mmCIF file of C-alpha atoms in Angstrom:
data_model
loop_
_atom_site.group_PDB
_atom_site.id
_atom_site.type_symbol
_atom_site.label_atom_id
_atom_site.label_comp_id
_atom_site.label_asym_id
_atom_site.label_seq_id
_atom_site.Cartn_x
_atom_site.Cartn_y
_atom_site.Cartn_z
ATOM 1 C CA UNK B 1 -166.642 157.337 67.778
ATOM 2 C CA UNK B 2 -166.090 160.699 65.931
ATOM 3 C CA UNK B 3 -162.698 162.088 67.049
ATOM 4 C CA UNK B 4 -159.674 160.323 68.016
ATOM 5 C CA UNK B 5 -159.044 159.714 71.836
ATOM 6 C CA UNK B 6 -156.384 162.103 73.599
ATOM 7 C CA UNK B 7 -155.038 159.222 75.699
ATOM 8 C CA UNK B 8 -155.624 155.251 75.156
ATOM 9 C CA UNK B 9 -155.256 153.266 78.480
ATOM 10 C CA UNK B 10 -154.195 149.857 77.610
ATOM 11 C CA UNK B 11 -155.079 146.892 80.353
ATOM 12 C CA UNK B 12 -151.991 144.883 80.845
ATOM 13 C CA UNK B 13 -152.995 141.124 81.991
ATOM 14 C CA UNK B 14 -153.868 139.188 78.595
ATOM 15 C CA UNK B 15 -154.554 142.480 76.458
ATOM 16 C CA UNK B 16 -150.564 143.225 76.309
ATOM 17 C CA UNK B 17 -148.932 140.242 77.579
ATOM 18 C CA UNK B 18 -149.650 136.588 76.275
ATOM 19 C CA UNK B 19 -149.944 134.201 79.400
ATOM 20 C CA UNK B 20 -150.082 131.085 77.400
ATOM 21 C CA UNK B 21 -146.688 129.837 78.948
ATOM 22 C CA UNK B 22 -148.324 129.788 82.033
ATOM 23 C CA UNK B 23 -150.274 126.793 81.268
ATOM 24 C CA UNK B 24 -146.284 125.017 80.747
ATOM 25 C CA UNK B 25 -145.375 126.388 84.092
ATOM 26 C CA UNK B 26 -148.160 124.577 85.953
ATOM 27 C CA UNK B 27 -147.762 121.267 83.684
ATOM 28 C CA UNK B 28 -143.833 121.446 84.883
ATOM 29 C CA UNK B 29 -144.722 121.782 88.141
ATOM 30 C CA UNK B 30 -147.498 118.502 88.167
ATOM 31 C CA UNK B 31 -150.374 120.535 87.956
ATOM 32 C CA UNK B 32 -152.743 120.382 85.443
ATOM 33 C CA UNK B 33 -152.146 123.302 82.438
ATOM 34 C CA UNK B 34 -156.004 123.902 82.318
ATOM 35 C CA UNK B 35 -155.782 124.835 85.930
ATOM 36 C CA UNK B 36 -153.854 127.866 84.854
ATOM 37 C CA UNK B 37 -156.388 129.555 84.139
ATOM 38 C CA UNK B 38 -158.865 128.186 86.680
ATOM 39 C CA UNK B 39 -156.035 130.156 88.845
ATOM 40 C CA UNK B 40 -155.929 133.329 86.816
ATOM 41 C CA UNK B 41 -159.388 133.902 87.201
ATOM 42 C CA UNK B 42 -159.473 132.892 90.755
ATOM 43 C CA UNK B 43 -157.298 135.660 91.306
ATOM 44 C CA UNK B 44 -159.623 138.220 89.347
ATOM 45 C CA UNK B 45 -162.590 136.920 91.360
ATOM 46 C CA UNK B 46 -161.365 137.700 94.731
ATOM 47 C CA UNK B 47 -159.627 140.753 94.069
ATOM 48 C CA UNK B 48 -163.212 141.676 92.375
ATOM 49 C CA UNK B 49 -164.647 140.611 95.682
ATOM 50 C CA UNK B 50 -162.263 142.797 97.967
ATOM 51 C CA UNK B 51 -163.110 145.777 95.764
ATOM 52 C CA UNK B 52 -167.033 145.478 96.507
ATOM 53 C CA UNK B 53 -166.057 145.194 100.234
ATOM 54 C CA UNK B 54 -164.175 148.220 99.918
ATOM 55 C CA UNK B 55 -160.796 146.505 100.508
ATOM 56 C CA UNK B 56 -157.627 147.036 97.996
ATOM 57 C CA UNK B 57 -154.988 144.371 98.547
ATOM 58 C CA UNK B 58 -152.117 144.033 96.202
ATOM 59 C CA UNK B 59 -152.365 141.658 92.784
ATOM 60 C CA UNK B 60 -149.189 139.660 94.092
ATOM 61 C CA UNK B 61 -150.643 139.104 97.353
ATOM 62 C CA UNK B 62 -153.572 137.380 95.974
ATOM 63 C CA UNK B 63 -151.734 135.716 93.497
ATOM 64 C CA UNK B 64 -149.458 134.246 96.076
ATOM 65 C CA UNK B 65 -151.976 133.117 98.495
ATOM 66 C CA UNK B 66 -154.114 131.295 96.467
ATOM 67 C CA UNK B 67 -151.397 129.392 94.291
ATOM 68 C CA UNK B 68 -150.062 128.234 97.700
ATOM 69 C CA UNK B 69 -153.306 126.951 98.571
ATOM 70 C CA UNK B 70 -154.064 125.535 94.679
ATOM 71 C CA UNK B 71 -150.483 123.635 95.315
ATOM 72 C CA UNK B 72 -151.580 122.383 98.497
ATOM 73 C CA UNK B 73 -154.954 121.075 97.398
ATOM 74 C CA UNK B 74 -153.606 119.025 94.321
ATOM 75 C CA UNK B 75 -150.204 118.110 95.024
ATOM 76 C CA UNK B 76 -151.092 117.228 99.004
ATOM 77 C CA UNK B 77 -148.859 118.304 102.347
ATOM 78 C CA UNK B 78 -145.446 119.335 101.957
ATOM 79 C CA UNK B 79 -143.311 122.602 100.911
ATOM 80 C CA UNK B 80 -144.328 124.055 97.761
ATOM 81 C CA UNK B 81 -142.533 127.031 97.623
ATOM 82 C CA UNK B 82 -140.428 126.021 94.605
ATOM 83 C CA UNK B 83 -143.495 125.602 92.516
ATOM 84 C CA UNK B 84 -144.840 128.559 93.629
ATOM 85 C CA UNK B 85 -141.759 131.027 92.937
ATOM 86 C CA UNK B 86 -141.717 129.314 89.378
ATOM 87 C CA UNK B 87 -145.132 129.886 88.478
ATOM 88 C CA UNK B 88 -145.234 132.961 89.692
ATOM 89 C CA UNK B 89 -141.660 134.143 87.878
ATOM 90 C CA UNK B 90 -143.511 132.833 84.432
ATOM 91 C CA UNK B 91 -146.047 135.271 85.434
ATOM 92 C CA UNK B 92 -143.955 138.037 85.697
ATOM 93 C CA UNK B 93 -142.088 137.647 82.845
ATOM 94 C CA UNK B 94 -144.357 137.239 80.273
ATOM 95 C CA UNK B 95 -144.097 137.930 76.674
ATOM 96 C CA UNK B 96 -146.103 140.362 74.731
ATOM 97 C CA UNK B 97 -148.507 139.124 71.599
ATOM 98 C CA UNK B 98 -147.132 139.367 68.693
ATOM 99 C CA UNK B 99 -149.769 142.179 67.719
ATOM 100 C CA UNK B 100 -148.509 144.254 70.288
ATOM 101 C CA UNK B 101 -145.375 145.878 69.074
ATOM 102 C CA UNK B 102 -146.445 147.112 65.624
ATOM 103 C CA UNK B 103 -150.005 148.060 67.177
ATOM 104 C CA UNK B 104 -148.440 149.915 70.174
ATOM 105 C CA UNK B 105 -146.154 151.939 68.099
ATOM 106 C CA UNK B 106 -148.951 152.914 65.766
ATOM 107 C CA UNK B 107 -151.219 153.648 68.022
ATOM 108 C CA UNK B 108 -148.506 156.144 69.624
ATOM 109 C CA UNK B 109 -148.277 158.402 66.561
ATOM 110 C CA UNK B 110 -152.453 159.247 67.373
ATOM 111 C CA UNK B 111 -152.620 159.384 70.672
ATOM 112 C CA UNK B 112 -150.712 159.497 74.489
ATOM 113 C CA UNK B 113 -150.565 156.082 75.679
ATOM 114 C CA UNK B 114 -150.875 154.711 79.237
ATOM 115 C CA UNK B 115 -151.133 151.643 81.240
ATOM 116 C CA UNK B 116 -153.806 151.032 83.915
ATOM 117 C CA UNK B 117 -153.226 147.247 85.549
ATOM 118 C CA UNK B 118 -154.872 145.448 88.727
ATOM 119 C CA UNK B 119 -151.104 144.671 89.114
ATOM 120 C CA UNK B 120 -147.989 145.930 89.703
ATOM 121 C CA UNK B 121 -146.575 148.724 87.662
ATOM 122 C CA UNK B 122 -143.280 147.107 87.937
ATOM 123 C CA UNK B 123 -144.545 144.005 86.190
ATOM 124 C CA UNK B 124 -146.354 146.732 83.198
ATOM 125 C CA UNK B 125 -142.461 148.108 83.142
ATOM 126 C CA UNK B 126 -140.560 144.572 82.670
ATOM 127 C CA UNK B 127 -143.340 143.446 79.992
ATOM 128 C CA UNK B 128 -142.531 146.642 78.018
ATOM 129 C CA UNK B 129 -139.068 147.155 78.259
ATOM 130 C CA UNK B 130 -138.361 143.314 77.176
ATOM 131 C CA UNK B 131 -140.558 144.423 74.394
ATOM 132 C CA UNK B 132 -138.574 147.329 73.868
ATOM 133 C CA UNK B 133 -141.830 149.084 73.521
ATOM 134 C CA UNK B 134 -141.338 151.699 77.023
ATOM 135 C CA UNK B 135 -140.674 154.420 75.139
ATOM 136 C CA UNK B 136 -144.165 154.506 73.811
ATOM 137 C CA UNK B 137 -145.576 155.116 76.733
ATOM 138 C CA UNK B 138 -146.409 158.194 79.225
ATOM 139 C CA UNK B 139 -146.954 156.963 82.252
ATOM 140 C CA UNK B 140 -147.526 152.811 83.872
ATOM 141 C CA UNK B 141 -150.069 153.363 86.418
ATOM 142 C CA UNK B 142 -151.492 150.792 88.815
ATOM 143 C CA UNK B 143 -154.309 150.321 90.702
ATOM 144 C CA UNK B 144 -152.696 150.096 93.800
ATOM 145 C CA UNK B 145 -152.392 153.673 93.744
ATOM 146 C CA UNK B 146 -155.959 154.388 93.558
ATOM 147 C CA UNK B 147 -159.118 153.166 95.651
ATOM 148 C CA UNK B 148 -160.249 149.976 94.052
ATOM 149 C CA UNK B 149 -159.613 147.207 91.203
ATOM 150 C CA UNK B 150 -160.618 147.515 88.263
ATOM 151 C CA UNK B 151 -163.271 147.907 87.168
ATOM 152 C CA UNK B 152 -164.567 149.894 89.971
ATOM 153 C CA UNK B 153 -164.921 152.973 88.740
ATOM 154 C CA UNK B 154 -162.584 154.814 91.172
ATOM 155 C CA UNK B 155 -159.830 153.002 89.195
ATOM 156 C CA UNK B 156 -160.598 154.766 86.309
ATOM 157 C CA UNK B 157 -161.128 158.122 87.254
ATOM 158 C CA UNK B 158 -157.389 157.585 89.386
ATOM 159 C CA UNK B 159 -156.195 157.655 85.484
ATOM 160 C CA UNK B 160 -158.053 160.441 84.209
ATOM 161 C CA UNK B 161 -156.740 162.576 87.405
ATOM 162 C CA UNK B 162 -153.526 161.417 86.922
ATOM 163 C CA UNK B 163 -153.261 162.302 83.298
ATOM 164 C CA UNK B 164 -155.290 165.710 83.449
ATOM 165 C CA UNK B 165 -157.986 164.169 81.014
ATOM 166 C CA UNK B 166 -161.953 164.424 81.647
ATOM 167 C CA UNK B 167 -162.949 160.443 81.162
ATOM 168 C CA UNK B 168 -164.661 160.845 77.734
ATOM 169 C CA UNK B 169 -161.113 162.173 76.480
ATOM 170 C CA UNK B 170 -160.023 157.847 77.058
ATOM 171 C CA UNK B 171 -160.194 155.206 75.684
ATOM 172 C CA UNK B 172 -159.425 151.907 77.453
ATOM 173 C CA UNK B 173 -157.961 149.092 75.618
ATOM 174 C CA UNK B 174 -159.012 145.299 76.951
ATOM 175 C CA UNK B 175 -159.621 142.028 76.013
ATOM 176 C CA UNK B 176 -161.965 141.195 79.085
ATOM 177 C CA UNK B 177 -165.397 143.005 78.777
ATOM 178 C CA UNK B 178 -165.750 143.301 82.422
ATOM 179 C CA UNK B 179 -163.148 145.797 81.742
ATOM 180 C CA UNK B 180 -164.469 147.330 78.995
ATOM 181 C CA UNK B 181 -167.852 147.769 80.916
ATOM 182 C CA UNK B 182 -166.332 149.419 84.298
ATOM 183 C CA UNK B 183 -164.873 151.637 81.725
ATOM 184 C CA UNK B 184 -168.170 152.189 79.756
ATOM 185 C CA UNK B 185 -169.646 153.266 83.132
ATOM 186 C CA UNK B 186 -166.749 155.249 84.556
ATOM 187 C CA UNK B 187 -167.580 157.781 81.210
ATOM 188 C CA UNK B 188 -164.591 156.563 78.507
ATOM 189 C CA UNK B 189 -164.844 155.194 75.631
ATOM 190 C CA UNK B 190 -163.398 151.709 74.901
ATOM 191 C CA UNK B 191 -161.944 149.095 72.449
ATOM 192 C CA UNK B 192 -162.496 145.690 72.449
ATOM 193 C CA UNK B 193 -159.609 143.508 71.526
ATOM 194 C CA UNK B 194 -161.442 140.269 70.379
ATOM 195 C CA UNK B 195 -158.241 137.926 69.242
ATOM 196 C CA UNK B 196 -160.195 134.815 69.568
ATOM 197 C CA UNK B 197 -163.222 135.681 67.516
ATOM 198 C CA UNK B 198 -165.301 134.942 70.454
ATOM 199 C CA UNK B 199 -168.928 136.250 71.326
ATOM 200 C CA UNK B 200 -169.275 139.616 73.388
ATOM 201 C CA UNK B 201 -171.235 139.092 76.850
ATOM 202 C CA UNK B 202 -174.927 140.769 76.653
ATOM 203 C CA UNK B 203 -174.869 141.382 80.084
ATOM 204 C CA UNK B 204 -171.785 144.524 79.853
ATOM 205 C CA UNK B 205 -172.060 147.723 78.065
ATOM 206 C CA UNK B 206 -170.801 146.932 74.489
ATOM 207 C CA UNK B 207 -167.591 148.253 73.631
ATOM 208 C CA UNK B 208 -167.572 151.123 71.130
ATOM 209 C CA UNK B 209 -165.026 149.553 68.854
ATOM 210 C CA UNK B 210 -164.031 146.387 68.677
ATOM 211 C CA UNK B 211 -160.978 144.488 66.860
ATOM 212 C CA UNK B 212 -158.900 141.205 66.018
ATOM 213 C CA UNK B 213 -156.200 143.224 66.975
ATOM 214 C CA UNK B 214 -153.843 146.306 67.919
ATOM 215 C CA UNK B 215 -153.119 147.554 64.392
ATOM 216 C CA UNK B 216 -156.501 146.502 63.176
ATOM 217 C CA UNK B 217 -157.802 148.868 65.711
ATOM 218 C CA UNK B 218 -155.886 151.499 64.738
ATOM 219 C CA UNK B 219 -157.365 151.065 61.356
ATOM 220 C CA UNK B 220 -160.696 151.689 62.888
ATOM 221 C CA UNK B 221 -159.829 154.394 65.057
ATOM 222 C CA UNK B 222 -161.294 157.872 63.388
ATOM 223 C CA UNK B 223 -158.782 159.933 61.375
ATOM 224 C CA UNK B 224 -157.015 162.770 62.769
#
């Protein structure tokens, strides 16, 4: 990467907010705290599966649905509904990492900064404000506005229209490569934020930077 990025699009689920309290809510509510993120992914997978088919349904919606059925299958018959609000409140209120705050507001004094999220926008909004970290940012946008998930590419050329950029003027921020590749082939560049140290899959477009975390990337970022 030779010149800095115009606008960085940050992925919200995992990349901003830390979901490890998740794995509490589900031990709280009798369910295993591994199976937290046997859920999260769930979730991923079928809205993944939706996008191929063309379909678009809402984050929450799939969320919903399939904890109601997890709750069903390991806690047997009855009303769940208390579990399920809980779990899904921890979801939506969600603290940031603790990288996130200095690394945001650095990262604001190079470039415009966005969100792009298979969620809600209203969920990108509570994350950042409890941050206090809104300010930093242009715009929250939302795939539900556009035609597909990520990381279909129509999802990332809804930001680049919405933000009067060409694609290669981006750069998406993301700690899940699937991400990083739909963004590799939609034509932006990308940044890999590897907290855990962990291998990058072969299979997806390598990222063109990658990092332990926010402000380290913004150490690798070119200079202006």
């Amino acid at each position: 990467m030779t010149d800095q990025p115009k606008t960085i699009v940050f992925d919200v689920n995992e990349t901003l907010s830390d979901m490890s309290s998740l794995a509490d809510a589900f031990d709280a509510e009798g369910l295993p705290p591994l199976t937290a993120r046997v859920w999260f992914g769930g979730i991923l997978r079928d809205g993944f599966a939706l996008t191929v088919t063309g379909d678009n349904r809402a984050f929450s919606d799939v969320a919903k649905d399939s904890l109601q059925r997890l709750c069903a299958d390991m806690l047997g018959s009855g009303n769940h509904t208390a579990a399920v609000d809980n779990i899904l409140g921890t979801l939506t209120s969600l603290p940031v990492h603790d990288d996130v705050v200095p690394g945001v507001a650095a990262l604001a004094e190079l470039a415009e900064l966005v969100t792009l999220s298979n969620g809600a926008a209203s969920v990108a909004e509570g994350l950042l404000a409890r941050a206090g970290i809104r300010s930093h940012f242009a715009e929250l946008l939302s795939v539900a506005d556009a035609a597909a998930w990520k990381p279909g590419t129509s999802a990332y050329g809804y930001a680049a229209m919405e933000r009067g950029r060409q694609p290669a003027e981006m750069l998406l921020v993301a700690v899940h490569p699937w991400d990083i590749h739909g963004a590799h082939r939609a034509g932006l560049r990308t940044a890999w934020i590897n907290r855990t140290g962990g291998a990058y899959p072969t299979y997806f477009d390598a990222p063109d930077l990658e990092a332990g975390s926010l402000p380290e990337l913004v150490e690798k970022l070119p200079a202006g």
